[in-house]
Tab-separated table of C-alpha atoms in Angstrom:
chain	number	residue	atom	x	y	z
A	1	UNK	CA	-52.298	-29.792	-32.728
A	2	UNK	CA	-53.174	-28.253	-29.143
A	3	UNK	CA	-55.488	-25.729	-28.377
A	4	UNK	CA	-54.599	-22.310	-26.762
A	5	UNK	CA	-56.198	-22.120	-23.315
A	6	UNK	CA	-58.801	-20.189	-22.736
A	7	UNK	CA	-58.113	-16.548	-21.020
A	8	UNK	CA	-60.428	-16.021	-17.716
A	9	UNK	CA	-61.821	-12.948	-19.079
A	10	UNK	CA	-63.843	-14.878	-21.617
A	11	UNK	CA	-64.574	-17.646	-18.852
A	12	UNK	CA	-67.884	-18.327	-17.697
A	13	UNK	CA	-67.953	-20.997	-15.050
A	14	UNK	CA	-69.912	-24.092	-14.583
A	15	UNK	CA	-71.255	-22.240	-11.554
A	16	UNK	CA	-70.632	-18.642	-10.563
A	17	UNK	CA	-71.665	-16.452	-7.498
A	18	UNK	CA	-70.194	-12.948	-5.759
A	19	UNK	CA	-70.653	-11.199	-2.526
A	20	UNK	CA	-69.916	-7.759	-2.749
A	21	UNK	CA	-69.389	-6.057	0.612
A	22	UNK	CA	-70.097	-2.679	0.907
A	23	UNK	CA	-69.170	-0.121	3.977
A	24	UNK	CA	-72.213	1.623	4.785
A	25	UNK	CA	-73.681	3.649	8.176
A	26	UNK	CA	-77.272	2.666	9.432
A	27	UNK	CA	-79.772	5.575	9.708
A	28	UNK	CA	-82.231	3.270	11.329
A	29	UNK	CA	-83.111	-0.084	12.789
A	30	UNK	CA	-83.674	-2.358	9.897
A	31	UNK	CA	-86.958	-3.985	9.765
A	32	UNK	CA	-85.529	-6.975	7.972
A	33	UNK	CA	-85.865	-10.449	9.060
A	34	UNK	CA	-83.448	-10.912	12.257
A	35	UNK	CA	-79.737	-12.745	11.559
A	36	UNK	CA	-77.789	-13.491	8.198
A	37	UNK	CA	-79.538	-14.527	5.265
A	38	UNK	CA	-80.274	-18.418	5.470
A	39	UNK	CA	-79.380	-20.396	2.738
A	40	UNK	CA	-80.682	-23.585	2.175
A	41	UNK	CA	-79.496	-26.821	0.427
A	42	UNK	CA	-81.376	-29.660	0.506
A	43	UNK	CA	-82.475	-30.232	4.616
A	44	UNK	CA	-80.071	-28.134	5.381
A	45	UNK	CA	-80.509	-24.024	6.577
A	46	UNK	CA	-77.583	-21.752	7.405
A	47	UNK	CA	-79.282	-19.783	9.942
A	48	UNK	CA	-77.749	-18.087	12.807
A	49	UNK	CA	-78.131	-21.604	15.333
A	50	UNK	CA	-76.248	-23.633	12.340
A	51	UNK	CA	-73.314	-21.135	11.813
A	52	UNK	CA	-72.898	-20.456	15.079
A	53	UNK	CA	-71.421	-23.669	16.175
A	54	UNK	CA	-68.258	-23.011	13.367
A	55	UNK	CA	-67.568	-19.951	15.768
A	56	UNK	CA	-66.311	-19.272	19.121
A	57	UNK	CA	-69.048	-17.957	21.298
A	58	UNK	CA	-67.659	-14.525	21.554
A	59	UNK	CA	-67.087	-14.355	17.622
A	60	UNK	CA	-70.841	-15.677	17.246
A	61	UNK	CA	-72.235	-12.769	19.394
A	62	UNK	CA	-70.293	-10.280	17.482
A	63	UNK	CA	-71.308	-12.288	14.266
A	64	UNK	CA	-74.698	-12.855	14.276
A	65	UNK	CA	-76.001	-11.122	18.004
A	66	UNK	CA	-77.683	-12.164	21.178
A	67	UNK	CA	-81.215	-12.528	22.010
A	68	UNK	CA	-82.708	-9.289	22.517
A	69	UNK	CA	-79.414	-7.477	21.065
A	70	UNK	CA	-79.702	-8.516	16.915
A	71	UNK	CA	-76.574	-7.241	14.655
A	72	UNK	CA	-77.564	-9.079	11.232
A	73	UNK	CA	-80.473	-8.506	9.279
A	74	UNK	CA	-81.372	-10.346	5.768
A	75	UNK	CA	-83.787	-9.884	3.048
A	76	UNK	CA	-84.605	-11.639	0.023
A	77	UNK	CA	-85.038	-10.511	-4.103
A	78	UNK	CA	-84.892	-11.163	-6.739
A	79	UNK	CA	-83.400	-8.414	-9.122
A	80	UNK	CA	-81.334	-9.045	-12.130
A	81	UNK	CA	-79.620	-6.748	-14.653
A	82	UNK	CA	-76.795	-6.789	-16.534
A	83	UNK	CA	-75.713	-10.623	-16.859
A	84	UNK	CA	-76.199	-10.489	-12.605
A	85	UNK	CA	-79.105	-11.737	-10.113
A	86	UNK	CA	-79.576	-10.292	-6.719
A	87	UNK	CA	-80.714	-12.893	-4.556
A	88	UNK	CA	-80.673	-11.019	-1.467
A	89	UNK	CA	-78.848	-8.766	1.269
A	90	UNK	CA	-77.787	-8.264	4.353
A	91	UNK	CA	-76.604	-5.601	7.100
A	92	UNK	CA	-74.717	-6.629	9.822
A	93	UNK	CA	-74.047	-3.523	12.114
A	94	UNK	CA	-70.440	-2.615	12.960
A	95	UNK	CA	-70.693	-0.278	15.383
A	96	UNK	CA	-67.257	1.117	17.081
A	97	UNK	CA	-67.227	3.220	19.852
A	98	UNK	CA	-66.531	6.213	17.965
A	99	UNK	CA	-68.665	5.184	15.121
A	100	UNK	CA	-71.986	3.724	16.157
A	101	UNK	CA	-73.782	3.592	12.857
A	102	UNK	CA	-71.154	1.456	11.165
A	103	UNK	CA	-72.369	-1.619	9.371
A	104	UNK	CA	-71.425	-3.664	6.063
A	105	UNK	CA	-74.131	-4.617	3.309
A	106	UNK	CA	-73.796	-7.492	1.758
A	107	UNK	CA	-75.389	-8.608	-1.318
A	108	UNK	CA	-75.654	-12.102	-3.073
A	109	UNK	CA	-75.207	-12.537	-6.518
A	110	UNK	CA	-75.236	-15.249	-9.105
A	111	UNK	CA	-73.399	-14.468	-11.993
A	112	UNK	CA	-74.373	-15.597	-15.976
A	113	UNK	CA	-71.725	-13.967	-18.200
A	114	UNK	CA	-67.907	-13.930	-17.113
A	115	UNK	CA	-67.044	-13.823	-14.021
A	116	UNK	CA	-63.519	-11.568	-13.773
A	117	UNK	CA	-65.147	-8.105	-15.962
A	118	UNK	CA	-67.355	-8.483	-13.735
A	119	UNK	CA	-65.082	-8.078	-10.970
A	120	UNK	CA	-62.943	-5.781	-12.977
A	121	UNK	CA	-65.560	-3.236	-13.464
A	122	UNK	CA	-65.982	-2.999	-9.342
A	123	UNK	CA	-62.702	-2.819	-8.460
A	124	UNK	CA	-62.393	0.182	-10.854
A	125	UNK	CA	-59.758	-1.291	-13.466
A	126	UNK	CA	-59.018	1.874	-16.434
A	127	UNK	CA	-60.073	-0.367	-18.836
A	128	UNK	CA	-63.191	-2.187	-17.630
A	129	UNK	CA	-66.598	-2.261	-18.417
A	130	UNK	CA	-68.857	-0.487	-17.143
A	131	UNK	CA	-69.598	-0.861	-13.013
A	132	UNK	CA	-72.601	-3.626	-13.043
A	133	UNK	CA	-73.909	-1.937	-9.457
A	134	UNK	CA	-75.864	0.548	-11.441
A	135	UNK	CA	-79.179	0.861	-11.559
A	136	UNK	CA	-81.615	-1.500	-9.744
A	137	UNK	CA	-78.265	-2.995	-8.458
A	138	UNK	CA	-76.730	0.481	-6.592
A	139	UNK	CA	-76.107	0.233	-3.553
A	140	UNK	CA	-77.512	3.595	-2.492
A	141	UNK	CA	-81.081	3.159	-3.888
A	142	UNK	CA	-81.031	-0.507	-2.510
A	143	UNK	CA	-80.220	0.624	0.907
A	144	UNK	CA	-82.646	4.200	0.874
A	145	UNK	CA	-84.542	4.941	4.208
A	146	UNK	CA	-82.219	1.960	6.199
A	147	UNK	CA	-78.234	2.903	5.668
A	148	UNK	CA	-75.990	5.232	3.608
A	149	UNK	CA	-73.239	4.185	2.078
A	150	UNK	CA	-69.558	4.814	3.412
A	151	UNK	CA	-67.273	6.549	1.092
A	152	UNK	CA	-63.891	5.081	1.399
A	153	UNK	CA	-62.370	8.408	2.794
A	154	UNK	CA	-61.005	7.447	6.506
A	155	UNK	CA	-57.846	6.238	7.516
A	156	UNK	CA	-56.713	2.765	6.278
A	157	UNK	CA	-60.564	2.468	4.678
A	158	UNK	CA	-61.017	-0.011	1.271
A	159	UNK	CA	-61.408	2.229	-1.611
A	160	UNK	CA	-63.864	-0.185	-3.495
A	161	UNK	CA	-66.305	-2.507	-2.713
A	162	UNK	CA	-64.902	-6.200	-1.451
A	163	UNK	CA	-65.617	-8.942	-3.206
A	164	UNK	CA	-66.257	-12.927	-2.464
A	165	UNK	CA	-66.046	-14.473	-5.815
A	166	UNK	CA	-66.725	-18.298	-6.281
A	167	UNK	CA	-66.129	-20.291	-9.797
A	168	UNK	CA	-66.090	-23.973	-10.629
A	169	UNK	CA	-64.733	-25.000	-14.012
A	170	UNK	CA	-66.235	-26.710	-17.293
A	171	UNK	CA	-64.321	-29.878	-18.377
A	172	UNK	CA	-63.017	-27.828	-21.476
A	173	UNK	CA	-61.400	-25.537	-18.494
A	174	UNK	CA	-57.957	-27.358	-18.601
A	175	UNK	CA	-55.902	-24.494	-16.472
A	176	UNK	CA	-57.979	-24.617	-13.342
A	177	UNK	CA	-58.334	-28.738	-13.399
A	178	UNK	CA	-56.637	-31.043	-11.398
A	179	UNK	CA	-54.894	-33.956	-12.698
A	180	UNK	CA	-57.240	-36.811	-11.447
A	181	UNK	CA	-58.884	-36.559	-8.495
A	182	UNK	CA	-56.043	-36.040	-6.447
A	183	UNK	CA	-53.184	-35.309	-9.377
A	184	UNK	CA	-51.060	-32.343	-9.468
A	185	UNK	CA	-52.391	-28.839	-10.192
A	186	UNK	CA	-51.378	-26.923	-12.691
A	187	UNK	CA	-49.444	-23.593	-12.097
A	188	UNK	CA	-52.550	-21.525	-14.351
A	189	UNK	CA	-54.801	-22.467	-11.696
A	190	UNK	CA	-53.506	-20.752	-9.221
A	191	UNK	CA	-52.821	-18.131	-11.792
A	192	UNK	CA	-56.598	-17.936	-12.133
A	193	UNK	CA	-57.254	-18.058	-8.080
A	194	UNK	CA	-55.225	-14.820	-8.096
A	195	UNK	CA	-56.798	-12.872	-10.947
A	196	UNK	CA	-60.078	-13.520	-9.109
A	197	UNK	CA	-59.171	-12.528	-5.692
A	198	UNK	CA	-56.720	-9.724	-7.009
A	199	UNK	CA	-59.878	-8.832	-9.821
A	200	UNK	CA	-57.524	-8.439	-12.306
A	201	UNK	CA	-55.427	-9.300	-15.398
A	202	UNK	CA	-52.279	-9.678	-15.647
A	203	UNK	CA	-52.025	-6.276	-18.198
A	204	UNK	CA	-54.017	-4.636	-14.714
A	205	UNK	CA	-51.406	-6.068	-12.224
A	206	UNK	CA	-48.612	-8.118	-13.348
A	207	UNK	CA	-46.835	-10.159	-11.190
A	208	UNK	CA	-43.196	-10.361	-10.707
A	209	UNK	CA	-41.983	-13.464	-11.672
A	210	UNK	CA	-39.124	-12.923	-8.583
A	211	UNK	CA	-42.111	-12.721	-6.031
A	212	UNK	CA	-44.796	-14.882	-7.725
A	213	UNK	CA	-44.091	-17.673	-5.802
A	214	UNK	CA	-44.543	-16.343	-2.602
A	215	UNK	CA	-47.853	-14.287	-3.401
A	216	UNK	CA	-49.759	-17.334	-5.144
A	217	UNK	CA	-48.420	-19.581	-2.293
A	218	UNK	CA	-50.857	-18.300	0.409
A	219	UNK	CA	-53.355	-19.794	-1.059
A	220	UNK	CA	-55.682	-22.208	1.138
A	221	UNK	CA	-55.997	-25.661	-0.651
A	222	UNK	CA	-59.705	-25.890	1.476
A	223	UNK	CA	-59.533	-30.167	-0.400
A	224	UNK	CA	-58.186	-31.507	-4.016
A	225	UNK	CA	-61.184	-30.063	-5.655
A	226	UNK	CA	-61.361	-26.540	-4.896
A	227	UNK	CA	-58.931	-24.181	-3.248
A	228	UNK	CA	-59.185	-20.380	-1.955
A	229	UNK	CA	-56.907	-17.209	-2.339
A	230	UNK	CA	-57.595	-14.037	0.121
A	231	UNK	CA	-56.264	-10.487	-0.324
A	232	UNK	CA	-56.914	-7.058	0.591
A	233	UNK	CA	-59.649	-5.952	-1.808
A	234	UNK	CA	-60.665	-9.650	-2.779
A	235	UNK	CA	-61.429	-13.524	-1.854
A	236	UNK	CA	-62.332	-16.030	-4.660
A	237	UNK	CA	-62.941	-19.448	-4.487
A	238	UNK	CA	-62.145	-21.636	-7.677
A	239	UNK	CA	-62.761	-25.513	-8.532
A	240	UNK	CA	-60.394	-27.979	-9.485
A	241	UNK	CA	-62.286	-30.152	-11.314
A	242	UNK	CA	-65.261	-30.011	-13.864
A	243	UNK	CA	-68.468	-29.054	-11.995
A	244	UNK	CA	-71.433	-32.139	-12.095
A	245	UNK	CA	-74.232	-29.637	-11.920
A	246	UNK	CA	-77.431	-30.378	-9.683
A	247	UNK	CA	-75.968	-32.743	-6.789
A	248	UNK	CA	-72.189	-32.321	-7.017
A	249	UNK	CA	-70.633	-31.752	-3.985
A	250	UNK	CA	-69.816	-27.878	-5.525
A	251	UNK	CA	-73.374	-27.395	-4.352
A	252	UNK	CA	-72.095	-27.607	-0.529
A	253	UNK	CA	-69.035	-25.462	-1.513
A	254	UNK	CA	-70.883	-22.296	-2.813
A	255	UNK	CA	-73.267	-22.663	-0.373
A	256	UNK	CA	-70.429	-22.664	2.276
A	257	UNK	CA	-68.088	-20.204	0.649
A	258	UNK	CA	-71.039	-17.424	1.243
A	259	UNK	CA	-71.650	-18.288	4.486
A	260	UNK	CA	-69.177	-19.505	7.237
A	261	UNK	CA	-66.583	-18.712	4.831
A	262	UNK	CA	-68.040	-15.282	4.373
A	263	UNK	CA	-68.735	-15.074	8.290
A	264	UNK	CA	-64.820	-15.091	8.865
A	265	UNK	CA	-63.964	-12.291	6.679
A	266	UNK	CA	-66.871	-10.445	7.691
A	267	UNK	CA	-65.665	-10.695	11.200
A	268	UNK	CA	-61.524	-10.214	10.202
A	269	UNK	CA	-63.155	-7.210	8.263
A	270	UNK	CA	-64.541	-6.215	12.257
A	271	UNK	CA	-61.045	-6.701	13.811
A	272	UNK	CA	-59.518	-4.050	11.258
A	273	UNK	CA	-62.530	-1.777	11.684
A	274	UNK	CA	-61.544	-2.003	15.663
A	275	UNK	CA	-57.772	-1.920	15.059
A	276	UNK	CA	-57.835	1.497	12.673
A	277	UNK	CA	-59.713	2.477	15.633
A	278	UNK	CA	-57.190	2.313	18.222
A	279	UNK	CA	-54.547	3.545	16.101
A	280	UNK	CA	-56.670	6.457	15.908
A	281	UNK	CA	-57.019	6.927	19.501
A	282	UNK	CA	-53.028	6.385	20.180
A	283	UNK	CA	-52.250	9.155	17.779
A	284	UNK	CA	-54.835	11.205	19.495
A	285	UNK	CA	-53.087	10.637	23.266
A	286	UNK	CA	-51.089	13.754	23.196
A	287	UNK	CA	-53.926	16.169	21.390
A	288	UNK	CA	-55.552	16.953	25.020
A	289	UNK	CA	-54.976	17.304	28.725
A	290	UNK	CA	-55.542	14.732	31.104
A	291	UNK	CA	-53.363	12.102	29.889
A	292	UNK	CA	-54.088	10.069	32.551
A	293	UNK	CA	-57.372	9.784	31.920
A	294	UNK	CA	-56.924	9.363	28.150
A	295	UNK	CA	-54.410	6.519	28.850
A	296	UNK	CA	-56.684	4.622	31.213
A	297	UNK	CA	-60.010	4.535	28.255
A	298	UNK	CA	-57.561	3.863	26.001
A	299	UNK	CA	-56.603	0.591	28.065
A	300	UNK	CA	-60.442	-0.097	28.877
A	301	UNK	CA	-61.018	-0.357	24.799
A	302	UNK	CA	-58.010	-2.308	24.231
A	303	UNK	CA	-59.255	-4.913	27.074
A	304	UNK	CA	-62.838	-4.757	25.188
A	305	UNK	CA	-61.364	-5.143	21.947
A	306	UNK	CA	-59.220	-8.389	23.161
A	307	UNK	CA	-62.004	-9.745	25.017
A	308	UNK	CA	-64.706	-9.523	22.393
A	309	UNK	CA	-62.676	-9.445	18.950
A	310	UNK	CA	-59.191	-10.865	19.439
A	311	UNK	CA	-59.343	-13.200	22.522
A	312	UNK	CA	-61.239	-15.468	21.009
A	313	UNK	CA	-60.479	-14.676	17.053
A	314	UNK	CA	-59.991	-17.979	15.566
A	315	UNK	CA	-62.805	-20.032	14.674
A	316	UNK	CA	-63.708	-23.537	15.400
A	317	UNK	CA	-63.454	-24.729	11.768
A	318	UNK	CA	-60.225	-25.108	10.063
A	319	UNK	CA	-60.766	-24.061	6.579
A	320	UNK	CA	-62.537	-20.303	7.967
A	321	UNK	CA	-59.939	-20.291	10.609
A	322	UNK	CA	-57.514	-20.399	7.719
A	323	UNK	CA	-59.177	-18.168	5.586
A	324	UNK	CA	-60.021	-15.602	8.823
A	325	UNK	CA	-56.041	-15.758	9.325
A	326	UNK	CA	-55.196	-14.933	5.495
A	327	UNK	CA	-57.454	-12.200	6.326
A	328	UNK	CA	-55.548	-10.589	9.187
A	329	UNK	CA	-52.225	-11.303	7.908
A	330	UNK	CA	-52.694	-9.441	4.204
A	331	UNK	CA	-54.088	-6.364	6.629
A	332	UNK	CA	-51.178	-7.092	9.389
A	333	UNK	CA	-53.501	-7.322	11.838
A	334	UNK	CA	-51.616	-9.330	14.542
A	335	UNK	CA	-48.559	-6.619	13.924
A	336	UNK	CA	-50.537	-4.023	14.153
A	337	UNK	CA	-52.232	-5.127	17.459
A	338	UNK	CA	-48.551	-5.784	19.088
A	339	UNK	CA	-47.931	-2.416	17.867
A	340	UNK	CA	-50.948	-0.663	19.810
A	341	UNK	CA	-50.255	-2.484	22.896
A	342	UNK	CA	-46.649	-1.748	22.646
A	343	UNK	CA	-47.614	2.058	22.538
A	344	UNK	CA	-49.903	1.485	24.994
A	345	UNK	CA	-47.826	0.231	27.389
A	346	UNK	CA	-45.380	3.027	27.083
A	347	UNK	CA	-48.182	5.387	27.549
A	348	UNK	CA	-49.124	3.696	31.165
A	349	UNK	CA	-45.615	3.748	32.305
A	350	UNK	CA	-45.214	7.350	30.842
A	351	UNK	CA	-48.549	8.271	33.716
A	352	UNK	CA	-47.201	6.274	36.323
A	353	UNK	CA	-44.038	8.124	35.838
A	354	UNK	CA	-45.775	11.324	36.102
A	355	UNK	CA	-47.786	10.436	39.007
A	356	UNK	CA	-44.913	8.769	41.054
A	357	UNK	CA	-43.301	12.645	40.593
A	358	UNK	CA	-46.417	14.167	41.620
A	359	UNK	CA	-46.764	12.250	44.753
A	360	UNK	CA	-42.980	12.733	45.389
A	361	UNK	CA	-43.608	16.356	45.052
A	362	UNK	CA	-46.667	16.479	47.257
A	363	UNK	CA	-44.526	14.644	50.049
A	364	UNK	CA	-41.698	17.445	49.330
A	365	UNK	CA	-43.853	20.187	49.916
A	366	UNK	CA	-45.296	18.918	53.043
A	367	UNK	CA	-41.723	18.718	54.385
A	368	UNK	CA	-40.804	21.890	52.945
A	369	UNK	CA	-43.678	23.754	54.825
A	370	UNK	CA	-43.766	21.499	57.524
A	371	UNK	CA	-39.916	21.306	58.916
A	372	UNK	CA	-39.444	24.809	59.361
A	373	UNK	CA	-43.233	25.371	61.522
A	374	UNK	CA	-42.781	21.958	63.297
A	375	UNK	CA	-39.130	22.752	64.408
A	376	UNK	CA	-39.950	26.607	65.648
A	377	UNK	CA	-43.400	25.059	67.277
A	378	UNK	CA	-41.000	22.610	69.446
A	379	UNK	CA	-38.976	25.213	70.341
A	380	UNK	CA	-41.151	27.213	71.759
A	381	UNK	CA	-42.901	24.115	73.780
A	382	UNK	CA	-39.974	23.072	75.501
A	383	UNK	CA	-39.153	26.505	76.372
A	384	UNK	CA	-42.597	26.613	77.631
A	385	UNK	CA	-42.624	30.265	75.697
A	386	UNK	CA	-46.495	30.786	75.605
A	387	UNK	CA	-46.576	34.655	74.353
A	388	UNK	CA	-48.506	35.239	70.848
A	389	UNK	CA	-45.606	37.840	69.794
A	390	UNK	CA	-43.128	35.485	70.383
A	391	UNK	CA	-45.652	33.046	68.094
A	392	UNK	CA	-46.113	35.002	65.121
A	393	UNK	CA	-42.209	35.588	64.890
A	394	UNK	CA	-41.732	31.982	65.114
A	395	UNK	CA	-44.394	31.797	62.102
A	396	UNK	CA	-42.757	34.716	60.161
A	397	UNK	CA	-39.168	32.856	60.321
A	398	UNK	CA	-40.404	29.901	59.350
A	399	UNK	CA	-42.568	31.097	56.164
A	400	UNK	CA	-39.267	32.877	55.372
A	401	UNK	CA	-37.113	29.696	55.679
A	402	UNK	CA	-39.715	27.412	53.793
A	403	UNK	CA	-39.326	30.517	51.199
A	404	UNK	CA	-35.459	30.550	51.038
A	405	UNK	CA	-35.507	26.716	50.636
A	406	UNK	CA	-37.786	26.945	47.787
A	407	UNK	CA	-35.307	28.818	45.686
A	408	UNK	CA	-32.585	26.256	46.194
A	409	UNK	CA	-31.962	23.150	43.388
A	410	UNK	CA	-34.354	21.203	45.612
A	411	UNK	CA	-37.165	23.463	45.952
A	412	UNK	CA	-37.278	24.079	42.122
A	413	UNK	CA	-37.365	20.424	41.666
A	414	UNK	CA	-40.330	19.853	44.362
A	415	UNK	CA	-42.374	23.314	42.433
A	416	UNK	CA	-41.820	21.326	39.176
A	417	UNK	CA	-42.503	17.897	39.899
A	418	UNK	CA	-45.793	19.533	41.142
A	419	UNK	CA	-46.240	21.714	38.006
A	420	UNK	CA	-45.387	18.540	35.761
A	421	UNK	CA	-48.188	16.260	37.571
A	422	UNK	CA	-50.670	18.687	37.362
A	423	UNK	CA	-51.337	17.842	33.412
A	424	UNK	CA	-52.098	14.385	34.222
C-alpha cells in the first residue's frame, strides 16, 4: 500500500530561509554598517571584497559601491514572531535620475513552520493566512527614521513584496528527491520549484497542462542536488535530495542562494528600475518644446544606462549569470531595451531632420534677401551711379522683390522650414 505524497502547504523543510525585498525611498543616510550583510560559514565571509569577484566591475560598483561612494548598508537582529526569525537587513540605494531616494530593503529570514503560507500570505493569495510582516516584522516600523516604504503605484512597479525562498527536503519528501545522486527527477519537483517561486497553489494559479511544459522548463538545474526557478514576483531555490543537517554541502547553498544569487536579482531588479525609466522619458519626448534638447539627455541616459547597467550585465559566475538572465527575460528586459533604442533612434533622426530644414531655410533666406540687394548694388557699381536717391530706390526695389518672392511656392517653403526648426 503507498502513501499519498505530502502537499507543500503542510511541508516544512529540512532547512528553510526567505528574502523578502521590499521597494522603499531613503529619507536619510543610513548609519548602518557599510556594504551587504556578511554571512559567514565556517572561514568563509561574504563581504563586499568576496562577492565582488562573481561580478563584473561595473555591476560590483552598482552592487555593493566604491570607496568613498557606499550604496549597501546591513544590520543585524534578531527578531522572531510568528513561526519567522529576522536575522538581519539591508538597504541598498537605487537611486535613478528622476528618483534619487530609491532603494530596496532586504530582510533575512529563517523560516520554522511551512514554508509556501508563508509565502502565500505575502503575495496576497484570497485565501491565505494572515501577512507574517506584521508587527515587529513590518516593514515600516523596521525602517522608521532611515526609509519609507514604496507603494507599488508607478508604472510597471511589483505590487507585493519579492521573495527569495530556499527549501531542502526531508528523506520522507519523495516529490522533490532525486533518484540517486544523479537519477532522474521527478515531474512534482519541479511542480514544487514553481509553487515556491510562483507562491502559490495550484487552486491559486493553475497551470495549463498545454503550457506547463514550457513554464516549468526555465528552470536553472544550478547541480543534481538542488535546482532554481525565477519569475516575476518570486525566486525559490529547492533541494533534490534529503538535507544532512550541520556540514552538508546545503550549508554552502543557502548561504549562496542569499547572497551572489540574491546580488543578481537585486541588480536585474536595478536594470528594470532603469528601463521603466526610460520608457518614461520616451513617452514624455513630445510633452515639451525643445525636442532637440530632450532627444540629446535622452541619449546621454541611455549611454549611462548601457555603460553602467547593461554593458557589462552578465556576471562572472554561471549559475547568477543564469539566474540574472531568467530575471530579465520574465520582465523582457532585453526587448524592452531594443525597443527604447529603437525609439530613440527615430527620435535623433526625427531632430536631424528638423535641423537639416532649418539650416536649409536659413541658407534660403540669405539668398532670398541677398540676390535681389547684391544684384541692384552691382548695378549701380559698374554704372559707377554714386547718388543716394538713386541708392535708396535700388533698396526699395529690392525689399519689394525679396517680398514678391516670398509669396511664391518657394518662399512659403523657406518661411516654413524656418517656422518648423524653430521648435527644436
Amino acid at each position: 500500500m503507498t502513501t499519498a505524497s505530502p502537499s507543500l502547504e503542510v511541508v516544512t523543510g529540512a532547512r528553510q530561509e526567505l528574502t523578502v525585498v521590499v521597494p522603499a525611498r531613503l529619507l536619510r543616510t543610513p548609519d548602518w554598517a557599510e556594504g551587504p550583510f556578511p554571512f559567514e560559514l565556517g572561514n568563509r565571509r561574504t563581504d563586499a571584497a568576496t562577492r565582488a569577484t562573481y561580478f563584473a566591475p561595473a555591476s560590483a560598483r552598482v552592487l555593493y559601491g566604491a570607496p568613498g561612494r557606499p550604496r549597501r548598508w546591513h544590520q543585524p537582529l534578531s527578531v522572531s514572531h510568528d513561526g519567522l526569525h529576522l536575522v538581519g537587513m539591508e538597504l541598498l540605494r537605487t537611486a535613478t535620475a528622476r528618483h534619487p531616494g530609491n532603494a530596496l530593503a532586504v530582510l533575512h529570514f529563517s523560516v520554522e513552520r511551512p514554508l509556501l503560507p508563508v509565502l502565500r500570505a505575502i503575495a496576497g493569495r484570497p485565501t491565505a493566512d494572515t501577512v507574517p510582516l506584521t508587527g515587529p516584522l513590518a516593514p515600516p516600523g523596521l525602517l522608521a527614521g532611515l526609509a519609507e516604504v514604496r507603494a507599488g503605484t508607478e508604472p510597471f512597479a511589483i505590487a507585493r513584496p519579492y521573495t527569495v525562498a530556499f527549501m531542502t527536503p526531508e528523506a520522507d519528501h519523495t516529490p522533490a528527491l532525486r533518484a540517486g545522486f544523479e537519477g532522474v527527477l521527478p515531474a512534482t519537483a519541479d511542480r514544487w520549484l514553481w509553487q515556491l517561486a510562483s507562491r502559490s497553489t495550484p487552486a491559486d494559479f493553475p497551470l495549463a497542462p498545454e503550457t506547463a511544459m514550457e513554464q516549468l522548463g526555465s528552470a536553472v538545474r544550478i547541480s543534481a542536488d538542488w535546482s532554481a526557478l525565477v519569475l516575476r514576483q518570486g525566486a525559490a531555490f529547492l533541494g533534490h535530495r534529503a538535507d544532512g543537517g550541520e556540514g552538508d554541502f546545503f550549508e554552502f547553498g543557502a548561504l549562496h542562494s542569499r547572497t551572489v544569487y540574491l546580488d543578481a536579482l537585486l541588480l536585474g531588479s536595478l536594470q528594470r528600475d532603469h528601463i521603466d525609466e526610460l520608457t518614461d522619458e520616451l513617452s514624455e519626448v513630445f510633452d515639451f518644446s525643445r525636442l532637440a534638447r530632450r532627444v540629446s539627455t535622452l541619449e546621454r541616459n541611455i549611454a549611462l544606462f548601457r555603460s553602467t547597467y547593461w554593458r557589462q550585465h552578465l556576471t562572472a559566475h554561471g549559475p547568477a549569470n543564469d539566474l540574472l538572465l531568467a530575471f530579465q527575460n520574465q520582465h523582457r528586459l532585453p526587448a524592452r531595451f531594443d525597443e527604447i533604442l529603437a525609439e530613440a533612434a527615430d527620435y535623433s533622426r526625427l531632430v536631424q531632420t528638423q535641423e537639416s530644414q532649418q539650416i536649409s531655410g536659413a541658407l534660403g533666406t540669405l539668398t532670398i534677401l541677398g540676390l535681389p540687394l547684391g544684384t541692384a548694388l552691382g548695378i549701380l557699381q559698374v554704372l559707377g551711379d554714386e547718388s543716394l536717391a538713386h541708392l535708396l530706390i535700388a533698396l526699395g526695389l529690392s525689399v519689394a522683390a525679396t517680398a514678391a518672392v516670398l509669396t511664391t511656392r518657394y518662399g512659403r517653403l523657406v518661411l516654413s522650414s524656418l517656422r518648423g526648426g524653430g521648435k527644436l
